[in-house]
């Protein structure tokens, strides 16, 4: 079976696990090592969290918005993007996607802004950046915050700047399906120093325990509302060696992405499938390779064919505005010209670090066979 994702495990973890077991949660250790690496990479203070969902929860809480305030986001995204805000009583206002990248359509944002709009939440689908210049310009003009859902974006860039470094807050994910993984995990980045300290307290059960760890004070106490959002050192231990081989992981994934792109070009020319498009400002990270078929029926037919051959191709998000909770908690602004119809055509192919030449060849062969058969 060729899976859709395969987490990375290396020999190093066995060596690290002993030392990780000697540390306690969040003390010096691997958690701090990961945070140092991330902060250095992003040039913005970062903290490890138990997931990207948790990072977004913290960001949404730190917005200090009032119930009924609104945030603009794409509908073609994971539930966590919206959950974080809904849990604070905010209303997700879904805006249509761009047909090429499936990202928030920057040209449709302005019309969705109301007096209650607090923030724009760009989601960089497949590690391909949103049109950040225009999004930043709109945010400035209307005094809105940007909270970046860069769950899929680590290792990717927009005009040379890392994804996750644009927002006042941003989250990345280390879920097992992402490019860099620790099973479950994530990180939150916060531009403002004061807000970062607020986030640290909120993330550490509402206490200033981080200060004790930094030896700034001897005892810690309950300061504010908070939750338990700091991951264990054992999970950070799995991530740490991957960060140090980040370039190798990204280039390996990109090589597979390019392979699929080259091998499937003939089928695209014959208009049997549509290949992914990456705008020139974007250096992506090979997170997802998704083809598009004629319609939902064709997409499902190819998906089932590949699945039967032991190839785990998969569709992606059911748009949030048409989901049960999305209809209750959010609303779609404007026409859904792209989101639903394009999401129904989309099919992701297996892509992970270390996929073998035989495996990816098998994927391409199966797609060719299906196109001929049809
Ligand atoms: C994976 C993902 C999340 C959630 O990340 P977790 O670390 O699993 O909580 C949120 N948003 C997007 C766009 C994602 O792809």
PDB file of N, CA and C and ligand atoms in Angstrom, residues 49-56 76-82 122-126 149-153 171-178 183-187 287-288 316-317, ligand 1:
ATOM      1  N   UNK A  49       3.520  24.382  20.811  1.00  0.00           N
ATOM      2  CA  UNK A  49       2.180  24.141  21.347  1.00  0.00           C
ATOM      3  C   UNK A  49       1.804  22.688  21.055  1.00  0.00           C
ATOM      4  N   UNK A  50       0.720  22.249  21.676  1.00  0.00           N
ATOM      5  CA  UNK A  50       0.323  20.852  21.480  1.00  0.00           C
ATOM      6  C   UNK A  50      -0.242  20.591  20.080  1.00  0.00           C
ATOM      7  N   UNK A  51      -0.583  21.650  19.346  1.00  0.00           N
ATOM      8  CA  UNK A  51      -1.044  21.499  17.961  1.00  0.00           C
ATOM      9  C   UNK A  51      -1.133  22.881  17.318  1.00  0.00           C
ATOM     10  N   UNK A  52      -1.343  22.895  16.021  1.00  0.00           N
ATOM     11  CA  UNK A  52      -1.594  24.180  15.355  1.00  0.00           C
ATOM     12  C   UNK A  52      -2.972  24.693  15.759  1.00  0.00           C
ATOM     13  N   UNK A  53      -3.905  23.772  15.973  1.00  0.00           N
ATOM     14  CA  UNK A  53      -5.240  24.181  16.439  1.00  0.00           C
ATOM     15  C   UNK A  53      -5.116  24.956  17.741  1.00  0.00           C
ATOM     16  N   UNK A  54      -4.283  24.454  18.643  1.00  0.00           N
ATOM     17  CA  UNK A  54      -4.048  25.142  19.916  1.00  0.00           C
ATOM     18  C   UNK A  54      -3.426  26.512  19.684  1.00  0.00           C
ATOM     19  N   UNK A  55      -2.469  26.582  18.764  1.00  0.00           N
ATOM     20  CA  UNK A  55      -1.824  27.864  18.450  1.00  0.00           C
ATOM     21  C   UNK A  55      -2.870  28.868  17.959  1.00  0.00           C
ATOM     22  N   UNK A  56      -3.777  28.403  17.098  1.00  0.00           N
ATOM     23  CA  UNK A  56      -4.824  29.292  16.577  1.00  0.00           C
ATOM     24  C   UNK A  56      -5.810  29.677  17.679  1.00  0.00           C
ATOM     25  N   UNK A  76     -12.485  26.888   2.139  1.00  0.00           N
ATOM     26  CA  UNK A  76     -11.727  25.680   1.786  1.00  0.00           C
ATOM     27  C   UNK A  76     -10.539  25.558   2.739  1.00  0.00           C
ATOM     28  N   UNK A  77     -10.812  25.057   3.951  1.00  0.00           N
ATOM     29  CA  UNK A  77      -9.758  24.891   4.952  1.00  0.00           C
ATOM     30  C   UNK A  77     -10.226  23.885   5.983  1.00  0.00           C
ATOM     31  N   UNK A  78      -9.360  23.599   6.937  1.00  0.00           N
ATOM     32  CA  UNK A  78      -9.658  22.642   7.997  1.00  0.00           C
ATOM     33  C   UNK A  78     -10.525  23.319   9.064  1.00  0.00           C
ATOM     34  N   UNK A  79     -11.297  22.528   9.773  1.00  0.00           N
ATOM     35  CA  UNK A  79     -12.213  23.070  10.784  1.00  0.00           C
ATOM     36  C   UNK A  79     -11.506  23.950  11.815  1.00  0.00           C
ATOM     37  N   UNK A  80     -10.249  23.626  12.121  1.00  0.00           N
ATOM     38  CA  UNK A  80      -9.533  24.365  13.173  1.00  0.00           C
ATOM     39  C   UNK A  80      -9.393  25.850  12.873  1.00  0.00           C
ATOM     40  N   UNK A  81      -9.284  26.207  11.600  1.00  0.00           N
ATOM     41  CA  UNK A  81      -9.155  27.615  11.233  1.00  0.00           C
ATOM     42  C   UNK A  81     -10.342  28.400  11.782  1.00  0.00           C
ATOM     43  N   UNK A  82     -11.533  27.826  11.644  1.00  0.00           N
ATOM     44  CA  UNK A  82     -12.754  28.508  12.091  1.00  0.00           C
ATOM     45  C   UNK A  82     -13.019  28.294  13.578  1.00  0.00           C
ATOM     46  N   UNK A 122      -5.431  34.340   6.470  1.00  0.00           N
ATOM     47  CA  UNK A 122      -4.996  33.633   5.270  1.00  0.00           C
ATOM     48  C   UNK A 122      -4.517  32.222   5.619  1.00  0.00           C
ATOM     49  N   UNK A 123      -4.913  31.271   4.801  1.00  0.00           N
ATOM     50  CA  UNK A 123      -4.473  29.869   4.951  1.00  0.00           C
ATOM     51  C   UNK A 123      -3.654  29.543   3.705  1.00  0.00           C
ATOM     52  N   UNK A 124      -2.406  29.150   3.888  1.00  0.00           N
ATOM     53  CA  UNK A 124      -1.564  28.862   2.724  1.00  0.00           C
ATOM     54  C   UNK A 124      -1.741  27.399   2.338  1.00  0.00           C
ATOM     55  N   UNK A 125      -2.724  27.147   1.473  1.00  0.00           N
ATOM     56  CA  UNK A 125      -3.025  25.766   1.107  1.00  0.00           C
ATOM     57  C   UNK A 125      -1.865  25.130   0.361  1.00  0.00           C
ATOM     58  N   UNK A 126      -1.528  23.918   0.761  1.00  0.00           N
ATOM     59  CA  UNK A 126      -0.455  23.144   0.113  1.00  0.00           C
ATOM     60  C   UNK A 126       0.914  23.813   0.252  1.00  0.00           C
ATOM     61  N   UNK A 149      -2.812  31.159   9.204  1.00  0.00           N
ATOM     62  CA  UNK A 149      -2.846  29.716   9.393  1.00  0.00           C
ATOM     63  C   UNK A 149      -1.809  29.133   8.442  1.00  0.00           C
ATOM     64  N   UNK A 150      -0.582  28.996   8.982  1.00  0.00           N
ATOM     65  CA  UNK A 150       0.521  28.450   8.184  1.00  0.00           C
ATOM     66  C   UNK A 150       0.759  26.994   8.552  1.00  0.00           C
ATOM     67  N   UNK A 151      -0.339  26.305   8.912  1.00  0.00           N
ATOM     68  CA  UNK A 151      -0.240  24.895   9.324  1.00  0.00           C
ATOM     69  C   UNK A 151       0.567  24.076   8.322  1.00  0.00           C
ATOM     70  N   UNK A 152       0.346  24.362   7.034  1.00  0.00           N
ATOM     71  CA  UNK A 152       1.010  23.577   5.977  1.00  0.00           C
ATOM     72  C   UNK A 152       2.235  24.290   5.426  1.00  0.00           C
ATOM     73  N   UNK A 153       2.592  25.422   6.027  1.00  0.00           N
ATOM     74  CA  UNK A 153       3.511  26.336   5.340  1.00  0.00           C
ATOM     75  C   UNK A 153       4.968  26.315   5.742  1.00  0.00           C
ATOM     76  N   UNK A 171       0.269  30.311  13.131  1.00  0.00           N
ATOM     77  CA  UNK A 171       0.404  28.951  13.638  1.00  0.00           C
ATOM     78  C   UNK A 171       0.974  28.043  12.571  1.00  0.00           C
ATOM     79  N   UNK A 172       1.843  27.113  12.977  1.00  0.00           N
ATOM     80  CA  UNK A 172       2.277  26.046  12.077  1.00  0.00           C
ATOM     81  C   UNK A 172       1.940  24.716  12.756  1.00  0.00           C
ATOM     82  N   UNK A 173       1.857  23.670  11.953  1.00  0.00           N
ATOM     83  CA  UNK A 173       1.462  22.365  12.486  1.00  0.00           C
ATOM     84  C   UNK A 173       2.563  21.326  12.329  1.00  0.00           C
ATOM     85  N   UNK A 174       2.681  20.490  13.354  1.00  0.00           N
ATOM     86  CA  UNK A 174       3.574  19.330  13.284  1.00  0.00           C
ATOM     87  C   UNK A 174       2.768  18.048  13.460  1.00  0.00           C
ATOM     88  N   UNK A 175       1.549  18.090  12.974  1.00  0.00           N
ATOM     89  CA  UNK A 175       0.708  16.897  12.945  1.00  0.00           C
ATOM     90  C   UNK A 175       1.380  15.855  12.064  1.00  0.00           C
ATOM     91  N   UNK A 176       1.058  14.606  12.260  1.00  0.00           N
ATOM     92  CA  UNK A 176       1.767  13.546  11.523  1.00  0.00           C
ATOM     93  C   UNK A 176       1.607  13.631  10.004  1.00  0.00           C
ATOM     94  N   UNK A 177       0.594  14.358   9.544  1.00  0.00           N
ATOM     95  CA  UNK A 177       0.398  14.469   8.092  1.00  0.00           C
ATOM     96  C   UNK A 177       1.188  15.626   7.472  1.00  0.00           C
ATOM     97  N   UNK A 178       1.845  16.435   8.280  1.00  0.00           N
ATOM     98  CA  UNK A 178       2.521  17.619   7.760  1.00  0.00           C
ATOM     99  C   UNK A 178       3.990  17.304   7.400  1.00  0.00           C
ATOM    100  N   UNK A 183       3.894  13.742  15.612  1.00  0.00           N
ATOM    101  CA  UNK A 183       2.636  13.073  15.941  1.00  0.00           C
ATOM    102  C   UNK A 183       1.537  14.110  16.026  1.00  0.00           C
ATOM    103  N   UNK A 184       1.455  14.763  17.165  1.00  0.00           N
ATOM    104  CA  UNK A 184       0.598  15.945  17.344  1.00  0.00           C
ATOM    105  C   UNK A 184       1.496  17.057  17.849  1.00  0.00           C
ATOM    106  N   UNK A 185       1.345  18.242  17.317  1.00  0.00           N
ATOM    107  CA  UNK A 185       2.154  19.357  17.808  1.00  0.00           C
ATOM    108  C   UNK A 185       2.033  20.548  16.887  1.00  0.00           C
ATOM    109  N   UNK A 186       2.529  21.669  17.342  1.00  0.00           N
ATOM    110  CA  UNK A 186       2.469  22.878  16.530  1.00  0.00           C
ATOM    111  C   UNK A 186       3.320  23.959  17.157  1.00  0.00           C
ATOM    112  N   UNK A 187       3.246  25.144  16.595  1.00  0.00           N
ATOM    113  CA  UNK A 187       3.952  26.284  17.169  1.00  0.00           C
ATOM    114  C   UNK A 187       3.150  27.546  16.896  1.00  0.00           C
ATOM    115  N   UNK A 287       4.171  20.396  -0.018  1.00  0.00           N
ATOM    116  CA  UNK A 287       3.326  19.752   0.991  1.00  0.00           C
ATOM    117  C   UNK A 287       2.270  18.847   0.363  1.00  0.00           C
ATOM    118  N   UNK A 288       1.675  19.324  -0.724  1.00  0.00           N
ATOM    119  CA  UNK A 288       0.581  18.573  -1.364  1.00  0.00           C
ATOM    120  C   UNK A 288       0.766  18.608  -2.872  1.00  0.00           C
ATOM    121  N   UNK A 316      -9.939  16.562  -0.578  1.00  0.00           N
ATOM    122  CA  UNK A 316      -9.628  17.388   0.578  1.00  0.00           C
ATOM    123  C   UNK A 316     -10.889  18.038   1.113  1.00  0.00           C
ATOM    124  N   UNK A 317     -10.727  19.125   1.859  1.00  0.00           N
ATOM    125  CA  UNK A 317     -11.821  19.695   2.636  1.00  0.00           C
ATOM    126  C   UNK A 317     -13.178  19.790   1.935  1.00  0.00           C
TER     127      UNK A 317
HETATM  128  C1  LIG B   1      -3.339  20.598   9.767  1.00  0.00           C
HETATM  129  C2  LIG B   1      -4.056  21.859   9.727  1.00  0.00           C
HETATM  130  C3  LIG B   1      -4.544  22.489  10.880  1.00  0.00           C
HETATM  131  C4  LIG B   1      -4.514  21.830  12.219  1.00  0.00           C
HETATM  132  O1  LIG B   1      -3.244  21.491  12.668  1.00  0.00           O
HETATM  133  P1  LIG B   1      -3.107  20.568  13.964  1.00  0.00           P
HETATM  134  O2  LIG B   1      -1.660  20.667  14.317  1.00  0.00           O
HETATM  135  O3  LIG B   1      -3.496  19.188  13.532  1.00  0.00           O
HETATM  136  O4  LIG B   1      -3.998  21.093  15.013  1.00  0.00           O
HETATM  137  C5  LIG B   1      -5.132  23.733  10.777  1.00  0.00           C
HETATM  138  N1  LIG B   1      -5.247  24.346   9.596  1.00  0.00           N
HETATM  139  C6  LIG B   1      -4.810  23.774   8.456  1.00  0.00           C
HETATM  140  C7  LIG B   1      -4.942  24.529   7.168  1.00  0.00           C
HETATM  141  C8  LIG B   1      -4.214  22.513   8.483  1.00  0.00           C
HETATM  142  O5  LIG B   1      -3.788  21.959   7.342  1.00  0.00           O
END
